[in-house]
PDB file of C-alpha atoms in Angstrom:
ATOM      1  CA  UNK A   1      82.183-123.412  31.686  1.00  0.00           C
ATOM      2  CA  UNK A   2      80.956-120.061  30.216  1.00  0.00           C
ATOM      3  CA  UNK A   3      81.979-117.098  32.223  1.00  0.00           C
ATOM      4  CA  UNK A   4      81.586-113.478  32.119  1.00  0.00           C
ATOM      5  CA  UNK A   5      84.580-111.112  32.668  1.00  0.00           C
ATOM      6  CA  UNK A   6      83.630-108.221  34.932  1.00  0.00           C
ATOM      7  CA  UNK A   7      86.193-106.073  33.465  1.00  0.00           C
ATOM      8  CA  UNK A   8      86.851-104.800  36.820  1.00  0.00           C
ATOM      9  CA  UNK A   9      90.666-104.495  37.741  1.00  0.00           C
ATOM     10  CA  UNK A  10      91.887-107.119  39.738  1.00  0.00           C
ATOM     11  CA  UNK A  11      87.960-108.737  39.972  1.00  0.00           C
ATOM     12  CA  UNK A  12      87.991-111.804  37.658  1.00  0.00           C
ATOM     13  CA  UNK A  13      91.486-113.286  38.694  1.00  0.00           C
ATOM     14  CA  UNK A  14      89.863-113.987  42.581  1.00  0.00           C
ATOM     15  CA  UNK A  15      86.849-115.309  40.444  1.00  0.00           C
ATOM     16  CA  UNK A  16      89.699-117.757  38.358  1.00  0.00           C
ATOM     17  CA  UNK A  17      88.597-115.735  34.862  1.00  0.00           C
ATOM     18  CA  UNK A  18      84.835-114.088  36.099  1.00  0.00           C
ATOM     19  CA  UNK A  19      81.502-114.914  36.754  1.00  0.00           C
ATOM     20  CA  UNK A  20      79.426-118.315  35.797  1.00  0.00           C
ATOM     21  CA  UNK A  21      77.185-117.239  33.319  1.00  0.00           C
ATOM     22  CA  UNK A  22      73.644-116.875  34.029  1.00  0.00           C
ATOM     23  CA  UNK A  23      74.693-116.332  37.900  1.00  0.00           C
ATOM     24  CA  UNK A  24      72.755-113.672  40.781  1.00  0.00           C
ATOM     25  CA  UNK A  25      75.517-112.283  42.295  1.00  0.00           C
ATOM     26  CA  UNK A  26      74.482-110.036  46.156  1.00  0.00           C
ATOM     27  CA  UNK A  27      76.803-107.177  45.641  1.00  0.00           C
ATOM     28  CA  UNK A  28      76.382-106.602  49.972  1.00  0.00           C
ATOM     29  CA  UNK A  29      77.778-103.464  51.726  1.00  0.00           C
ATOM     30  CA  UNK A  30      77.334-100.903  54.044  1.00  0.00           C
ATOM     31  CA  UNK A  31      76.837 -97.279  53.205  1.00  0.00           C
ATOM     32  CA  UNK A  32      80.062 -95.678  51.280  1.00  0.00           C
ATOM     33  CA  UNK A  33      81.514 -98.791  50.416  1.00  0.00           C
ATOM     34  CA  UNK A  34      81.316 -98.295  46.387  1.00  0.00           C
ATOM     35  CA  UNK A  35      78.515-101.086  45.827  1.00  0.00           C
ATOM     36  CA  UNK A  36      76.733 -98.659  42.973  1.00  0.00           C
ATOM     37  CA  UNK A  37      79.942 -97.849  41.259  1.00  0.00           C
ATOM     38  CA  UNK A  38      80.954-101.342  40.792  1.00  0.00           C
ATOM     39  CA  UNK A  39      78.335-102.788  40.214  1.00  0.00           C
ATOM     40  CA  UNK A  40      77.524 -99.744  37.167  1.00  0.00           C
ATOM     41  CA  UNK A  41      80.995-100.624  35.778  1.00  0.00           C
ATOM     42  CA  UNK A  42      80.056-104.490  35.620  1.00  0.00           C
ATOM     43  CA  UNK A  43      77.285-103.212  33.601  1.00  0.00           C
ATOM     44  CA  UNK A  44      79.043-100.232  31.353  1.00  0.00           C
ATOM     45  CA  UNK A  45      82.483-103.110  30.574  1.00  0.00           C
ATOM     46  CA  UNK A  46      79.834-105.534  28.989  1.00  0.00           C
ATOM     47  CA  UNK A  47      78.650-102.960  26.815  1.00  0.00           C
ATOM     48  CA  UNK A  48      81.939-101.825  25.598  1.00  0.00           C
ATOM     49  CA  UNK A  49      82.662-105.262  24.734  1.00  0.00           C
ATOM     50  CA  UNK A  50      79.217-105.639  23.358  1.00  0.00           C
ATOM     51  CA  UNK A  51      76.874-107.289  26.198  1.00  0.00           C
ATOM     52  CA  UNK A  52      73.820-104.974  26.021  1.00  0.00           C
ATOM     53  CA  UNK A  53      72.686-104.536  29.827  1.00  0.00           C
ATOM     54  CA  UNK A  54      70.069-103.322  32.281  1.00  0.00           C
ATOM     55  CA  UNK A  55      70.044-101.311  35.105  1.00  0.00           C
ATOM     56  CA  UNK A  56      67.145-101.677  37.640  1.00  0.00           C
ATOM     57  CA  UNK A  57      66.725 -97.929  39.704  1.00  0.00           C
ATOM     58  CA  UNK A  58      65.073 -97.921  42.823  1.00  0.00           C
ATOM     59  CA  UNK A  59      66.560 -95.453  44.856  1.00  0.00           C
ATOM     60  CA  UNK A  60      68.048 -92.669  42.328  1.00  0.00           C
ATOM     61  CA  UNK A  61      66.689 -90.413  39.829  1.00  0.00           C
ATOM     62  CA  UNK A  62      68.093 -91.697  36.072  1.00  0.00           C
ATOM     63  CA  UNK A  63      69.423 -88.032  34.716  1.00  0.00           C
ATOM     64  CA  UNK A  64      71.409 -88.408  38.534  1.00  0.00           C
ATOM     65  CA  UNK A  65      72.948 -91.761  37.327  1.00  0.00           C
ATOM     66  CA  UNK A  66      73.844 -91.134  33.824  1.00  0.00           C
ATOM     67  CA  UNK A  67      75.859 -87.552  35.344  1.00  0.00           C
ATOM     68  CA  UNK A  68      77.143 -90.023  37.939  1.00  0.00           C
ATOM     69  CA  UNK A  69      78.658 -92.687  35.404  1.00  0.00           C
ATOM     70  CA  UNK A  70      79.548 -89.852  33.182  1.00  0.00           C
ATOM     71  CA  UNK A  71      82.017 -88.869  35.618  1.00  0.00           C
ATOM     72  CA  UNK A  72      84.062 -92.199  35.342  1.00  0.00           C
ATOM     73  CA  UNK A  73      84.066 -91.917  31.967  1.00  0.00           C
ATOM     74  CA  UNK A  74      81.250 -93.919  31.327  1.00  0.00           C
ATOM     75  CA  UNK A  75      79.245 -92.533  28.846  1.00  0.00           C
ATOM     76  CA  UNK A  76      75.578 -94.774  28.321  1.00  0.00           C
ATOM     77  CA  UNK A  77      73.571 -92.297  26.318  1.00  0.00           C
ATOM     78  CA  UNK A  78      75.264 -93.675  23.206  1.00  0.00           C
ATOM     79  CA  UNK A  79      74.124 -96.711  24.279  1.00  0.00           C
ATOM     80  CA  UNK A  80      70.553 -96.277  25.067  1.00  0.00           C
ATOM     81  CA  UNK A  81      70.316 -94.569  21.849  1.00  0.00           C
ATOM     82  CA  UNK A  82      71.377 -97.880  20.009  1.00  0.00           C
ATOM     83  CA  UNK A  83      68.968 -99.329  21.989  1.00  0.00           C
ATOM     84  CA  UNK A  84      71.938-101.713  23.733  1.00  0.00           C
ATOM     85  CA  UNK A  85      71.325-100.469  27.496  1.00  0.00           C
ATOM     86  CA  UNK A  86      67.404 -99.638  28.870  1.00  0.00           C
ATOM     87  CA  UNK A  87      67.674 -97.630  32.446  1.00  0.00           C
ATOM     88  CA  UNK A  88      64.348 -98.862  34.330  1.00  0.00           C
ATOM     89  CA  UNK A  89      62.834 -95.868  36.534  1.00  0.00           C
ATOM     90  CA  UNK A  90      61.336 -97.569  39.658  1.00  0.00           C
ATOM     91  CA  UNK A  91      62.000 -94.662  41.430  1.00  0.00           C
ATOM     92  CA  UNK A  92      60.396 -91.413  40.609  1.00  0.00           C
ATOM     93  CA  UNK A  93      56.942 -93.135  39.413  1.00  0.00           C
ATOM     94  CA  UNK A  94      56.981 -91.438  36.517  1.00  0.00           C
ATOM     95  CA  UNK A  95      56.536 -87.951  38.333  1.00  0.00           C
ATOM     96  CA  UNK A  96      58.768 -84.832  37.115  1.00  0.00           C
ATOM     97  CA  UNK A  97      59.451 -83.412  33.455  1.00  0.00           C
ATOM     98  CA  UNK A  98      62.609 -85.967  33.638  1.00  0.00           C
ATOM     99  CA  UNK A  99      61.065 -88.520  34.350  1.00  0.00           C
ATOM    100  CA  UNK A 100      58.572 -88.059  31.537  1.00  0.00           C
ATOM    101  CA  UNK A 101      60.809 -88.503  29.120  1.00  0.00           C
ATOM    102  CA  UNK A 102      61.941 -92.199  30.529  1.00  0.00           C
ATOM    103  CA  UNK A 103      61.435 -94.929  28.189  1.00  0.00           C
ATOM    104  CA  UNK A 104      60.688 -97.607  31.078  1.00  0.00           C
ATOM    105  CA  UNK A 105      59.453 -96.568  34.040  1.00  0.00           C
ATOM    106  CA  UNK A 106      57.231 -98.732  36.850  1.00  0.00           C
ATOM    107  CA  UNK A 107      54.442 -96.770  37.682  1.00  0.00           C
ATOM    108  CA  UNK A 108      54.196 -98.152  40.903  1.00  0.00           C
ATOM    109  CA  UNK A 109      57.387 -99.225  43.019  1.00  0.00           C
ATOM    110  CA  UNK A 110      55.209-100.889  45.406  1.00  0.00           C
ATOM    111  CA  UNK A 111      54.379-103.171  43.133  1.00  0.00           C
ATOM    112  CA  UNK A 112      56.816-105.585  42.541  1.00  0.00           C
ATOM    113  CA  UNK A 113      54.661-107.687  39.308  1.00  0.00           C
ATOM    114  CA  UNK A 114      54.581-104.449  37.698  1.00  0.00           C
ATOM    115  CA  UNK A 115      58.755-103.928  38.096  1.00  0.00           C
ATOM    116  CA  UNK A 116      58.832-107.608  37.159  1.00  0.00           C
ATOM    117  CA  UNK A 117      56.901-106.871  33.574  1.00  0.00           C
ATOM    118  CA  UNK A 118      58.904-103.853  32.818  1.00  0.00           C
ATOM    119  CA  UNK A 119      61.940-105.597  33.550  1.00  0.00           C
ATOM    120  CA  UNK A 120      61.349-108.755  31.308  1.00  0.00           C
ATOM    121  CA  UNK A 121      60.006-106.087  28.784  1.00  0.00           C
ATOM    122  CA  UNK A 122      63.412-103.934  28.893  1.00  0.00           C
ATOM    123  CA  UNK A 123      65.540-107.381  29.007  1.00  0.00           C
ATOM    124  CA  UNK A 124      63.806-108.737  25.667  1.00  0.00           C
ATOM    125  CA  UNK A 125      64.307-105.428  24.005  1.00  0.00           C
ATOM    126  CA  UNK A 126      67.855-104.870  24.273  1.00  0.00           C
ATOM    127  CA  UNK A 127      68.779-108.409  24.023  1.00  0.00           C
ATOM    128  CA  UNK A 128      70.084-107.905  27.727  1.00  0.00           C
ATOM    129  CA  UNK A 129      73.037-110.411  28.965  1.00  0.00           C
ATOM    130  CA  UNK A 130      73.829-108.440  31.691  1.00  0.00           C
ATOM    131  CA  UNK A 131      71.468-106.842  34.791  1.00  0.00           C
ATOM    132  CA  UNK A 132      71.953-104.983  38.158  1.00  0.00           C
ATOM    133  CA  UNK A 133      69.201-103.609  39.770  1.00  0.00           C
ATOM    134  CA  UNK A 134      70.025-101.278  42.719  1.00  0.00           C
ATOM    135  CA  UNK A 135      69.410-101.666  45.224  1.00  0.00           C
ATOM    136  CA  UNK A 136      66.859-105.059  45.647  1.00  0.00           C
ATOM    137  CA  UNK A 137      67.363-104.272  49.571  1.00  0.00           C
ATOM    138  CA  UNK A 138      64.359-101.329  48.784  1.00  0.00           C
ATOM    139  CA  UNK A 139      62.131-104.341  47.868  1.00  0.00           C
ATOM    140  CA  UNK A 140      61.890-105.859  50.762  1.00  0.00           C
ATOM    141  CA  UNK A 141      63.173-102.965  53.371  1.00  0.00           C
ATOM    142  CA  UNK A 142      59.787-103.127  55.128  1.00  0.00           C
ATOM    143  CA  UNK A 143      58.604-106.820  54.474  1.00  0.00           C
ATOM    144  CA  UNK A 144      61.498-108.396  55.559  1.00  0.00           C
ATOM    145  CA  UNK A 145      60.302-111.624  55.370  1.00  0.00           C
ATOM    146  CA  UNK A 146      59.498-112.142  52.041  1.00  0.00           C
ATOM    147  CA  UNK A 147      63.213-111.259  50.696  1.00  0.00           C
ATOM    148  CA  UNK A 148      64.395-114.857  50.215  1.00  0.00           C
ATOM    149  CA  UNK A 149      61.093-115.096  48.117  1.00  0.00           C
ATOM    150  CA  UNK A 150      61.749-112.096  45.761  1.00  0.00           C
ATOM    151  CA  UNK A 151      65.299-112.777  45.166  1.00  0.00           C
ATOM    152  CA  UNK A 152      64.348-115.963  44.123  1.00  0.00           C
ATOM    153  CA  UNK A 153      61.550-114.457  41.993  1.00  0.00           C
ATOM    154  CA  UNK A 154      64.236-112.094  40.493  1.00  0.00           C
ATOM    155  CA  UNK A 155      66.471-114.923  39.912  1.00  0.00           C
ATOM    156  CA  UNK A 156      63.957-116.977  37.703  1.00  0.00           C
ATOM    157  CA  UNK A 157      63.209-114.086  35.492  1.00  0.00           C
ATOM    158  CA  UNK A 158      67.192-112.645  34.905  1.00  0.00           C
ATOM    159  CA  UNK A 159      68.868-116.262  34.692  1.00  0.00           C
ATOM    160  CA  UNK A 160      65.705-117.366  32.926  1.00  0.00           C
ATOM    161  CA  UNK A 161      66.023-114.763  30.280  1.00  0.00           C
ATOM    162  CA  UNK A 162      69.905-115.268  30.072  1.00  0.00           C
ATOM    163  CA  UNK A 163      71.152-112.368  31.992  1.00  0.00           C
ATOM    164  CA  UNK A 164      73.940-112.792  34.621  1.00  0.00           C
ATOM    165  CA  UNK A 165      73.661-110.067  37.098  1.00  0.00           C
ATOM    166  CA  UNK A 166      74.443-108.158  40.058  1.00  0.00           C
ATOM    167  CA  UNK A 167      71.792-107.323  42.846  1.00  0.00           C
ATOM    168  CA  UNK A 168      73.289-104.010  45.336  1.00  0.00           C
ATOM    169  CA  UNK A 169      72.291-105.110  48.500  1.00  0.00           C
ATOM    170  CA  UNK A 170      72.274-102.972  51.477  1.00  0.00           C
ATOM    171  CA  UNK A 171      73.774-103.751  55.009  1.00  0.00           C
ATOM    172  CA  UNK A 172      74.281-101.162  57.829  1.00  0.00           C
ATOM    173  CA  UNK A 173      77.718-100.434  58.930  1.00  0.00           C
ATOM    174  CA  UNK A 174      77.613-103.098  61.410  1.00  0.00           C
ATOM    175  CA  UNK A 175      75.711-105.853  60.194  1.00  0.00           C
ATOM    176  CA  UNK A 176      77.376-108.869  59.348  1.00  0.00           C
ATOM    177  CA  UNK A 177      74.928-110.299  57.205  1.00  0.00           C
ATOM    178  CA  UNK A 178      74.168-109.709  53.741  1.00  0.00           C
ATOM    179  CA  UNK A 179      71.101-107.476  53.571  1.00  0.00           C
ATOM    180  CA  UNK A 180      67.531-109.548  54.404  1.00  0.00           C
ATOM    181  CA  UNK A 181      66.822-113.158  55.828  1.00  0.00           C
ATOM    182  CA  UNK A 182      67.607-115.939  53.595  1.00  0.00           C
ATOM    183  CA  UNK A 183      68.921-113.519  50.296  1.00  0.00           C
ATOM    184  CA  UNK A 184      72.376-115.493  50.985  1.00  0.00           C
ATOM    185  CA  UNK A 185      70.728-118.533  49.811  1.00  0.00           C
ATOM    186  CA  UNK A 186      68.852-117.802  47.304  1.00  0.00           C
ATOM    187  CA  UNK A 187      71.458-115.884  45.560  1.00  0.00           C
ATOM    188  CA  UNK A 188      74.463-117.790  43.320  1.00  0.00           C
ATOM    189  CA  UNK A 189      77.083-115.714  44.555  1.00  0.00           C
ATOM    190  CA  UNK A 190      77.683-113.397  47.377  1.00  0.00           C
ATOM    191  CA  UNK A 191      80.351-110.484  47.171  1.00  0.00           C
ATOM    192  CA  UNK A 192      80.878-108.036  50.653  1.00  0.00           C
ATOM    193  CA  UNK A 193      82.578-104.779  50.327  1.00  0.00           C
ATOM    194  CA  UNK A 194      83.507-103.533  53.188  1.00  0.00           C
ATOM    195  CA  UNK A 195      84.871-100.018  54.804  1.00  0.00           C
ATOM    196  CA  UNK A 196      86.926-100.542  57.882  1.00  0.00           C
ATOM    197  CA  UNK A 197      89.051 -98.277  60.682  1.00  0.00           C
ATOM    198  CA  UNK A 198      92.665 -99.779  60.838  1.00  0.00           C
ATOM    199  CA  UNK A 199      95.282 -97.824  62.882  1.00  0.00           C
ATOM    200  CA  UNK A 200      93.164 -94.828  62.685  1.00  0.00           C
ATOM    201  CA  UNK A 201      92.566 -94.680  58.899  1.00  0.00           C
ATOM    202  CA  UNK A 202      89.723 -96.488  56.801  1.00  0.00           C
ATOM    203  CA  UNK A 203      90.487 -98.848  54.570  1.00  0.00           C
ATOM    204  CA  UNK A 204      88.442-100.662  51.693  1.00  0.00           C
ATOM    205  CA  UNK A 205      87.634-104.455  51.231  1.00  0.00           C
ATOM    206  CA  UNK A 206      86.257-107.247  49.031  1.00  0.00           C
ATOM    207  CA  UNK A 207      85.882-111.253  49.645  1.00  0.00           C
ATOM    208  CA  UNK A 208      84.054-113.314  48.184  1.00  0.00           C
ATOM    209  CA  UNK A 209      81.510-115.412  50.472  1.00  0.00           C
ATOM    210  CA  UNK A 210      80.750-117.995  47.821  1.00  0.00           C
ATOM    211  CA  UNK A 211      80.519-118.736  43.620  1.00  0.00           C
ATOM    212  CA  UNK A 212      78.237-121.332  42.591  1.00  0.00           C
ATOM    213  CA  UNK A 213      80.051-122.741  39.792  1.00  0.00           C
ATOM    214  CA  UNK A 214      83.668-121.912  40.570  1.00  0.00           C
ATOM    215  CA  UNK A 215      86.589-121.887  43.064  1.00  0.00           C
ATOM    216  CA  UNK A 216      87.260-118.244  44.182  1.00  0.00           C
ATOM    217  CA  UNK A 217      89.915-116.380  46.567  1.00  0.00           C
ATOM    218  CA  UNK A 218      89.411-117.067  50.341  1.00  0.00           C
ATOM    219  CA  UNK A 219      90.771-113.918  51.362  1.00  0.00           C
ATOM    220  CA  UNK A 220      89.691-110.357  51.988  1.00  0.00           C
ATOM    221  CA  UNK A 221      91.545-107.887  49.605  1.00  0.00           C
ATOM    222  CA  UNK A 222      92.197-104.267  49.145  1.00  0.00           C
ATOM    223  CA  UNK A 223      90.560-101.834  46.597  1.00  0.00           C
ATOM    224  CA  UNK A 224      90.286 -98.171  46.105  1.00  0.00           C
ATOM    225  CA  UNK A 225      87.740 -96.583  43.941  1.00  0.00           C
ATOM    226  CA  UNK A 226      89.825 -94.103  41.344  1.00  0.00           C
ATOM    227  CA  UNK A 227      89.093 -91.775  38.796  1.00  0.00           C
ATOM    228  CA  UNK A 228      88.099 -94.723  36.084  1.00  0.00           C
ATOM    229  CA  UNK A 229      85.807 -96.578  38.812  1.00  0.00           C
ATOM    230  CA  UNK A 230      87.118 -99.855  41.220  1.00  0.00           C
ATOM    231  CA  UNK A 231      90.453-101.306  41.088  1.00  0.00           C
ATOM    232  CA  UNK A 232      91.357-104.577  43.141  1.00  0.00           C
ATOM    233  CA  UNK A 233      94.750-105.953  44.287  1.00  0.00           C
ATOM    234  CA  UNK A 234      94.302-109.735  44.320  1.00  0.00           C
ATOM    235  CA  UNK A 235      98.012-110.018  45.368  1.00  0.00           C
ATOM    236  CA  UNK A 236      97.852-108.405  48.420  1.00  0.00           C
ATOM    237  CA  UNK A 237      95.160-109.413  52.018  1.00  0.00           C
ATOM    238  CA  UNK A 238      93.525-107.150  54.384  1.00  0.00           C
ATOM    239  CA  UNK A 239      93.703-108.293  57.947  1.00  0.00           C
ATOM    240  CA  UNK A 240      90.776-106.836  60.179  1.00  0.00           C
ATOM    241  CA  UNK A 241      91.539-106.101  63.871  1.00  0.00           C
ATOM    242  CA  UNK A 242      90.210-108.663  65.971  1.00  0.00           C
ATOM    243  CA  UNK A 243      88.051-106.136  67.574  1.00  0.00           C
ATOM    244  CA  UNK A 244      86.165-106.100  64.694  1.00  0.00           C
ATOM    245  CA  UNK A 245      82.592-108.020  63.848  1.00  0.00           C
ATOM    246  CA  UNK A 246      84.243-110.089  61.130  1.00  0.00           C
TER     247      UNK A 246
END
């Protein structure tokens, strides 16, 4: 089987050596839980070892991003301007000086055809093998109903066109699900980070729900977000208190 090494500390050894190619992987989380940075360091280790990418913006500006990944040391200029990463604004609608100056931007975030043509556009041009788009919960925020569909519409378009990606999904803080009705089956892979109070002192948290494609840990483990982005310890477990909604 062909997989694709996150690059993330600690990441592909609970995934037994990564991610099935051509996989949808629901990054879920609640707020503060790190979903954006790891999911932006997926992205920024495939272009380092040369996996050109794309990165799907609903809910930040793009000149916010590229100072956010700058500060991990992630520096994607260079590779926009080789034409090896395209940053798709679906978020400002082209409105502001900035956002002028973006090479693909949907005009109109509402309309999800129109983000689906810009993204098969950006994915052809760069060659993409990797994709996040973040977050795909702003799709469907307000037509809850219709999430299973547009994962599944997302899915058919990124694994069609080769890509094996990450989708930031958005849960509140004490949700248990995974961020819309029927995304957990549609999608290839599920991944939950987590933020929990243990003896007075929160604590951070990644399992693995399921991997089409691949055995996987079982078990919850720590990870702390450092200076160079997310690092996991696959040797050691987190045990939530029984009071809590896991």
């Amino acid at each position: 089987m062909q997989r694709v090494k996150t690059g993330i500390p600690g990441f592909d050894k609970i995934l037994n050596g990564g991610i099935p190619a051509r996989n949808v992987v629901l990054l879920a989380g609640g707020p503060g839980t790190g979903k954006s940075i790891f999911a932006q360091q997926y992205l920024y280790n495939g272009l380092e070892n040369g996996e050109p990418g794309v990165l799907v913006l609903l809910e930040e500006h793009p000149v916010q991003v590229r100072i956010s990944m700058q500060q991990f040391g992630w520096d994607i200029n260079k590779y926009e301007r080789e034409g090896l990463l395209a940053l798709i604004d679906a978020f400002t609608a082209g409105i502001g000086e900035a956002a002028k100056k973006e090479k693909y931007v949907v005009r109109d975030p509402q309309d999800f055809q129109s983000l689906i043509d810009v993204l098969r556009e950006a994915i052809k041009d760069v060659s993409a093998k990797r994709a996040v788009i973040d977050s795909v919960t702003t799709l469907y925020i307000t037509k809850p109903s219709m999430a299973r569909g547009i994962v599944l519409q997302l899915k058919k378009v990124l694994s069609g066109m080769g890509c094996t990606s990450m989708l930031v999904s958005q849960v509140s803080v004490t949700e248990r699900g995974f961020g819309g009705p029927g995304v957990e089956h549609a999608a290839d892979g599920i991944v939950r980070l987590d933020l929990n109070e243990i003896r007075g002192e929160l604590k951070r948290s990644v399992i693995v729900w399921k991997m089409r494609g691949t055995s996987h840990s079982m078990r919850r483990h720590p990870f702390e977000i450092t200076d160079k982005g997310v690092v996991i310890h696959p040797e050691k477990v987190v045990k939530l208190p029984r009071t809590s909604d896991w």
